[in-house]
Amino acid sequence: MTQTTGLRAVLMLVVLSLAGTAVAMNQSIMLPLLSDLPRLLDTSAASASWLVTATLLAGALATPNISRLADMFGKRRMVLVSLAAMVAGSLIGALADSLAPMLVARALQGTGMALVPVGIAIMRDMLPRHHVPLGVALMSATMAVGAGVGMPLFGLVAARMDWHALFWITGGLGAAVLVAIALVVDESPIRTAGRFDYLGAILLSVALSALLLALSKGGSWGWASRPTLLSALCGLLVLALWVPQQLRAPAGGRPAHRRAARSASREHRRHAHGVCDVRRSPRDLTAPPGAQPRRDRPRP
């Protein structure tokens, strides 16, 4: 596998780290507006709080699924897909004036969280081994910087300008990072064979959604209220179904017990035809494939 070295490796580190910064800024964009969202969107405070919850749920659902798709179809490709969704969310948010399109915008922005682990995987595949710890640390640090800089910056912008400008800023940053990754980052040649586990993805998505819903809304619903308890119980039950399903799930398209049976059958046939055929002479065992077995003439 060809690794990225020299100036291109440095540019890859910088660009992927900026992607982490863009993700962190997208997550903190709503914080300066929380108290004003009911008035800005003409909705209730409880409904406006879903703008934060939607981002968390979308990120939790997108991260494992996009990571698996990245292993199958290409890590750079799925990073670009995540960034494109994040930019689309910023564009919708910049043009929205009601709750429904804002929920869609925040959900699309939340899918950008998936590019962080995929970006780290690209570093692991493409950079020299001694540069990988630096890349992981740099991406983690820039995410913290993005969250730390984003909150005061967005607060200042919201106080001096129209609140839609926040989404134009994140959209412009995301578009710039998308173009930079397309130009600088090479595709990883490492792929994982197999098929996408749709049933496992659905079960995990339902489990994570229910658990995160209970955790994020428990304070407003009441930790002992029926919706919170039902949501948490549903998440735990589905998670209990997901674990054994994953243990039996195919790694390469077939269930584990069928793969084991096929492997044992092939081994048995190879052993029977290659070792236990006492009618074959030693010369036959070393003969090239396709050669006719030697027939010794009977002694007079």
XYZ file of N, CA and C in Angstrom, residues 126-283:
474
model
N -3.332 5.848 5.481
C -2.547 6.543 4.469
C -1.264 7.173 4.989
N -1.175 7.448 6.279
C 0.004 8.115 6.814
C 1.016 7.105 7.327
N 2.302 7.464 7.374
C 3.281 6.596 8.020
C 2.904 6.337 9.477
N 3.290 5.181 9.965
C 2.838 4.764 11.297
C 3.212 5.763 12.375
N 4.382 6.361 12.288
C 4.810 7.272 13.357
C 4.083 8.616 13.300
N 3.332 8.879 12.226
C 2.553 10.120 12.131
C 1.109 9.952 12.598
N 0.659 8.720 12.749
C -0.743 8.490 13.097
C -1.099 9.053 14.478
N -0.320 8.821 15.547
C -0.695 9.416 16.842
C -0.775 10.936 16.789
N 0.124 11.566 16.030
C 0.060 13.020 15.889
C -1.230 13.443 15.201
N -1.638 12.716 14.167
C -2.859 13.063 13.461
C -4.096 12.926 14.330
N -4.177 11.838 15.101
C -5.331 11.641 15.985
C -5.389 12.729 17.048
N -4.226 13.041 17.642
C -4.184 14.095 18.663
C -4.542 15.453 18.068
N -4.086 15.710 16.838
C -4.375 16.997 16.209
C -5.855 17.143 15.905
N -6.484 16.074 15.416
C -7.919 16.150 15.138
C -8.714 16.328 16.423
N -8.343 15.636 17.476
C -9.035 15.794 18.757
C -8.881 17.210 19.295
N -7.665 17.759 19.170
C -7.427 19.114 19.661
C -8.201 20.151 18.859
N -8.248 20.003 17.545
C -8.965 20.993 16.739
C -10.473 20.919 16.962
N -10.985 19.735 17.310
C -12.404 19.655 17.669
C -12.693 20.459 18.927
N -11.781 20.364 19.906
C -11.949 21.160 21.122
C -11.826 22.650 20.811
N -10.891 22.982 19.927
C -10.739 24.387 19.543
C -11.989 24.885 18.823
N -12.546 24.046 17.936
C -13.754 24.450 17.227
C -14.913 24.713 18.164
N -15.082 23.849 19.173
C -16.153 24.075 20.139
C -15.877 25.308 20.997
N -14.612 25.491 21.391
C -14.283 26.650 22.232
C -14.374 27.966 21.495
N -13.975 27.996 20.238
C -14.030 29.233 19.457
C -15.438 29.478 18.929
N -16.148 28.393 18.619
C -17.455 28.542 18.001
C -18.458 29.254 18.884
N -18.491 28.936 20.172
C -19.511 29.536 21.042
C -19.374 31.048 21.171
N -18.188 31.604 21.517
C -18.115 33.074 21.565
C -18.253 33.732 20.197
N -17.734 33.068 19.148
C -17.851 33.650 17.813
C -19.307 33.713 17.375
N -20.039 32.639 17.578
C -21.443 32.619 17.178
C -22.273 33.559 18.047
N -21.907 33.687 19.325
C -22.606 34.648 20.178
C -22.424 36.066 19.695
N -21.194 36.400 19.265
C -20.927 37.743 18.744
C -21.677 37.984 17.435
N -21.670 36.995 16.569
C -22.366 37.147 15.284
C -23.872 37.282 15.495
N -24.431 36.460 16.404
C -25.870 36.526 16.654
C -26.274 37.865 17.256
N -25.373 38.488 18.042
C -25.691 39.780 18.653
C -25.590 40.932 17.656
N -24.708 40.808 16.657
C -24.484 41.920 15.726
C -25.189 41.756 14.390
N -25.536 40.511 14.019
C -26.087 40.250 12.698
C -27.347 39.390 12.820
N -27.964 39.134 11.682
C -29.117 38.240 11.647
C -28.661 36.822 11.995
N -29.499 36.060 12.699
C -29.083 34.746 13.170
C -28.855 33.757 12.029
N -29.401 34.015 10.852
C -29.153 33.138 9.707
C -27.688 33.174 9.278
N -26.972 34.236 9.649
C -25.560 34.325 9.277
C -24.742 33.199 9.906
N -25.199 32.665 11.034
C -24.479 31.546 11.658
C -24.406 30.357 10.711
N -25.491 30.082 10.034
C -25.519 28.943 9.122
C -24.732 29.224 7.845
N -24.714 30.482 7.416
C -23.884 30.798 6.254
C -22.406 30.605 6.576
N -22.014 30.921 7.809
C -20.606 30.733 8.201
C -20.233 29.258 8.204
N -21.047 28.433 8.861
C -20.727 27.004 8.912
C -20.825 26.362 7.526
N -21.779 26.818 6.717
C -21.875 26.283 5.364
C -20.668 26.631 4.521
N -20.186 27.862 4.627
C -18.996 28.251 3.874
C -17.754 27.499 4.327
N -17.606 27.320 5.644
C -16.462 26.560 6.153
C -16.531 25.107 5.695
N -17.718 24.509 5.773
C -17.861 23.120 5.335
C -17.582 22.947 3.853
N -18.051 23.889 3.026
C -17.795 23.799 1.584
C -16.307 23.930 1.276
N -15.613 24.818 1.975
C -14.173 24.974 1.760
C -13.422 23.699 2.150
N -13.802 23.109 3.274
C -13.143 21.865 3.702
C -13.453 20.738 2.727
N -14.675 20.684 2.206
C -15.041 19.641 1.244
C -14.163 19.724 -0.004
N -13.981 20.916 -0.531
C -13.143 21.082 -1.715
C -11.697 20.715 -1.403
N -11.208 21.120 -0.225
C -9.823 20.814 0.148
C -9.595 19.311 0.275
N -10.545 18.601 0.863
C -10.393 17.145 0.994
C -10.425 16.488 -0.376
N -11.301 16.950 -1.253
C -11.359 16.380 -2.595
C -10.049 16.574 -3.349
N -9.325 17.652 -3.067
C -8.076 17.935 -3.778
C -6.858 17.316 -3.119
N -6.869 17.162 -1.806
C -5.645 16.802 -1.075
C -5.640 15.350 -0.628
N -6.758 14.855 -0.133
C -6.800 13.529 0.498
C -6.992 12.462 -0.568
N -6.140 11.448 -0.520
C -6.258 10.309 -1.428
C -7.188 9.267 -0.830
N -7.778 8.458 -1.711
C -8.654 7.389 -1.265
C -7.835 6.242 -0.691
N -8.299 5.701 0.417
C -7.639 4.541 1.011
C -7.936 3.299 0.185
N -6.911 2.500 -0.126
C -7.164 1.281 -0.905
C -7.727 0.127 -0.085
N -7.798 0.285 1.225
C -8.237 -0.804 2.094
C -9.758 -0.878 2.072
N -10.280 -2.052 1.787
C -11.714 -2.303 1.772
C -12.023 -3.517 2.652
N -13.236 -3.562 3.147
C -13.714 -4.703 3.913
C -14.816 -5.384 3.120
N -14.614 -6.657 2.820
C -15.605 -7.382 2.027
C -16.851 -7.665 2.860
N -17.917 -8.017 2.180
C -19.163 -8.358 2.871
C -20.310 -7.488 2.409
N -21.455 -7.714 3.009
C -22.656 -6.956 2.696
C -23.068 -6.110 3.893
N -23.801 -5.049 3.596
C -24.276 -4.167 4.662
C -25.367 -4.872 5.458
N -25.227 -4.867 6.780
C -26.180 -5.551 7.665
C -27.353 -4.608 7.942
N -28.390 -4.702 7.118
C -29.527 -3.795 7.249
C -30.282 -4.036 8.559
N -30.488 -5.294 8.908
C -31.210 -5.593 10.143
C -30.446 -5.080 11.352
N -29.148 -5.325 11.393
C -28.347 -4.821 12.507
C -28.341 -3.311 12.581
N -28.286 -2.651 11.414
C -28.303 -1.186 11.402
C -29.625 -0.644 11.927
N -30.732 -1.289 11.555
C -32.038 -0.832 12.028
C -32.163 -1.028 13.535
N -31.761 -2.198 14.022
C -31.855 -2.457 15.459
C -30.987 -1.491 16.258
N -29.755 -1.276 15.804
C -28.880 -0.356 16.529
C -29.413 1.070 16.475
N -29.958 1.474 15.349
C -30.503 2.828 15.229
C -31.679 3.030 16.179
N -32.575 2.038 16.257
C -33.715 2.147 17.163
C -33.252 2.181 18.614
N -32.304 1.324 18.962
C -31.816 1.274 20.342
C -31.158 2.588 20.751
N -30.271 3.104 19.902
C -29.595 4.359 20.229
C -30.575 5.525 20.278
N -31.527 5.555 19.358
C -32.510 6.645 19.352
C -33.329 6.642 20.628
N -33.795 5.471 21.047
C -34.613 5.406 22.256
C -33.810 5.786 23.499
N -32.590 5.291 23.606
C -31.777 5.608 24.782
C -31.407 7.087 24.822
N -30.976 7.638 23.688
C -30.626 9.060 23.666
C -31.845 9.945 23.886
N -32.985 9.506 23.413
C -34.202 10.275 23.646
C -34.529 10.332 25.133
N -34.380 9.199 25.817
C -34.635 9.192 27.261
C -33.642 10.071 28.007
N -32.372 10.032 27.589
C -31.350 10.825 28.278
C -31.503 12.319 28.006
N -31.835 12.672 26.771
C -31.914 14.093 26.430
C -33.218 14.742 26.878
N -34.298 13.973 26.929
C -35.594 14.532 27.293
C -36.022 14.183 28.715
N -35.218 13.400 29.415
C -35.603 13.018 30.775
C -35.754 14.197 31.712
N -34.933 15.231 31.514
C -35.033 16.397 32.389
C -36.332 17.143 32.229
N -36.822 17.246 30.995
C -38.073 17.976 30.773
C -39.296 17.085 30.951
N -39.196 15.826 30.588
C -40.311 14.912 30.769
C -40.456 14.441 32.205
N -39.351 14.425 32.933
C -39.319 13.828 34.271
C -38.667 12.454 34.190
N -37.653 12.229 35.051
C -36.891 10.991 34.948
C -37.735 9.761 35.307
N -38.788 9.945 36.081
C -39.647 8.823 36.441
C -40.959 8.832 35.661
N -41.045 9.674 34.622
C -42.288 9.744 33.855
C -42.402 8.549 32.917
N -43.621 8.307 32.462
C -43.859 7.151 31.596
C -43.112 7.244 30.264
N -43.111 8.398 29.572
C -42.368 8.446 28.295
C -40.874 8.156 28.469
N -40.259 8.704 29.533
C -38.829 8.461 29.743
C -38.553 6.991 30.017
N -39.340 6.379 30.896
C -39.118 4.983 31.246
C -39.387 4.062 30.055
N -40.442 4.348 29.296
C -40.747 3.512 28.134
C -39.656 3.629 27.066
N -39.167 4.840 26.877
C -38.111 5.033 25.890
C -36.833 4.300 26.296
N -36.457 4.413 27.569
C -35.259 3.722 28.036
C -35.426 2.213 27.981
N -36.604 1.723 28.382
C -36.848 0.282 28.345
C -36.836 -0.241 26.913
N -37.435 0.496 25.988
C -37.438 0.092 24.594
C -36.013 0.025 24.053
N -35.185 1.025 24.381
C -33.807 1.017 23.923
C -33.018 -0.167 24.450
N -33.207 -0.487 25.727
C -32.481 -1.615 26.319
C -32.936 -2.944 25.724
N -34.235 -3.087 25.488
C -34.738 -4.339 24.908
C -34.224 -4.539 23.487
N -34.267 -3.488 22.689
C -33.779 -3.610 21.320
C -32.267 -3.854 21.314
N -31.554 -3.215 22.235
C -30.113 -3.462 22.336
C -29.832 -4.909 22.727
N -30.689 -5.477 23.597
C -30.536 -6.883 23.967
C -30.794 -7.804 22.782
N -31.638 -7.387 21.843
C -31.849 -8.166 20.624
C -30.702 -7.981 19.636
N -30.109 -6.800 19.634
C -29.053 -6.494 18.670
C -27.776 -7.275 18.954
N -27.435 -7.480 20.222
C -26.172 -8.144 20.571
C -26.133 -9.579 20.038
N -27.112 -10.451 20.333
C -27.041 -11.807 19.747
C -27.188 -11.813 18.233
N -27.931 -10.824 17.682
C -28.043 -10.763 16.230
C -26.677 -10.498 15.593
N -25.860 -9.662 16.239
C -24.534 -9.384 15.713
C -23.599 -10.581 15.864
N -23.791 -11.348 16.919
C -22.959 -12.540 17.101
C -23.244 -13.584 16.028
N -24.464 -13.595 15.509
C -24.820 -14.543 14.458
C -24.762 -13.918 13.070
N -24.465 -12.631 12.990
C -24.527 -11.928 11.705
C -23.407 -12.406 10.800
N -23.641 -12.378 9.485
C -22.597 -12.812 8.549
C -21.476 -11.798 8.477
N -20.253 -12.295 8.459
C -19.094 -11.427 8.249
C -18.782 -11.278 6.771
N -19.220 -12.241 5.978
C -18.949 -12.166 4.549
C -20.131 -12.532 3.695
N -21.347 -12.408 4.258
C -22.532 -12.679 3.474
C -23.257 -13.941 3.876
N -22.646 -14.831 4.688
C -23.303 -16.044 5.141
C -23.262 -16.094 6.653
N -24.227 -16.746 7.279
C -24.163 -16.927 8.707
C -22.924 -17.697 9.114
N -22.510 -17.471 10.365
C -21.249 -18.043 10.824
C -21.278 -19.570 10.789
N -22.414 -20.204 11.176
C -22.431 -21.653 11.220
C -22.361 -22.248 9.812
N -22.918 -21.540 8.798
C -22.813 -22.040 7.431
C -21.386 -21.898 6.910
N -20.721 -20.807 7.238
C -19.338 -20.664 6.809
C -18.468 -21.730 7.434
N -18.702 -22.033 8.713
C -17.903 -23.058 9.376
C -18.161 -24.426 8.757
N -19.426 -24.713 8.443
C -19.748 -25.998 7.832
C -19.107 -26.127 6.459
N -19.152 -25.069 5.658
C -18.531 -25.118 4.342
C -17.025 -25.304 4.447
N -16.400 -24.598 5.396
C -14.954 -24.736 5.576
C -14.594 -26.156 5.989
N -15.372 -26.721 6.911
C -15.088 -28.081 7.349
C -15.302 -29.078 6.213
N -16.324 -28.844 5.385
C -16.580 -29.737 4.265
C -15.448 -29.683 3.254
N -14.962 -28.485 2.936
C -13.844 -28.375 2.001
C -12.605 -29.055 2.548
N -12.343 -28.853 3.828
C -11.168 -29.482 4.433
C -11.290 -31.007 4.394
N -12.492 -31.515 4.639
C -12.695 -32.958 4.617
C -12.472 -33.522 3.214
N -12.997 -32.835 2.191
C -12.815 -33.319 0.828
C -11.358 -33.272 0.414
N -10.661 -32.194 0.786
C -9.259 -32.109 0.441
C -8.450 -33.211 1.109
N -8.772 -33.482 2.350
C -8.066 -34.528 3.075
C -8.374 -35.901 2.469
N -9.647 -36.125 2.121
C -10.039 -37.426 1.602
C -9.415 -37.696 0.239
N -9.406 -36.679 -0.635
C -8.923 -36.891 -1.999
C -7.411 -36.797 -2.102
N -6.806 -36.062 -1.188
C -5.369 -35.854 -1.316
C -4.531 -36.731 -0.428
N -5.096 -37.247 0.668
C -4.284 -37.983 1.630
C -4.745 -39.417 1.762
N -6.048 -39.624 1.795
C -6.579 -40.942 2.138
C -6.818 -41.836 0.935
N -6.492 -41.383 -0.272
C -6.682 -42.235 -1.436
C -5.493 -43.174 -1.544
N -5.629 -44.372 -0.974
C -4.503 -45.301 -0.909
C -4.213 -45.906 -2.276
N -5.125 -45.740 -3.267
C -4.891 -46.295 -4.582
C -3.903 -45.461 -5.381
N -3.603 -44.245 -4.911
C -2.703 -43.374 -5.651
C -1.274 -43.588 -5.178
N -0.375 -43.547 -6.112
C 1.028 -43.745 -5.775
C 1.658 -42.438 -5.339
N 2.834 -42.475 -4.715
C 3.517 -41.227 -4.344
C 3.767 -40.327 -5.548
N 4.008 -40.930 -6.727
C 4.211 -40.082 -7.899
C 2.932 -39.319 -8.261
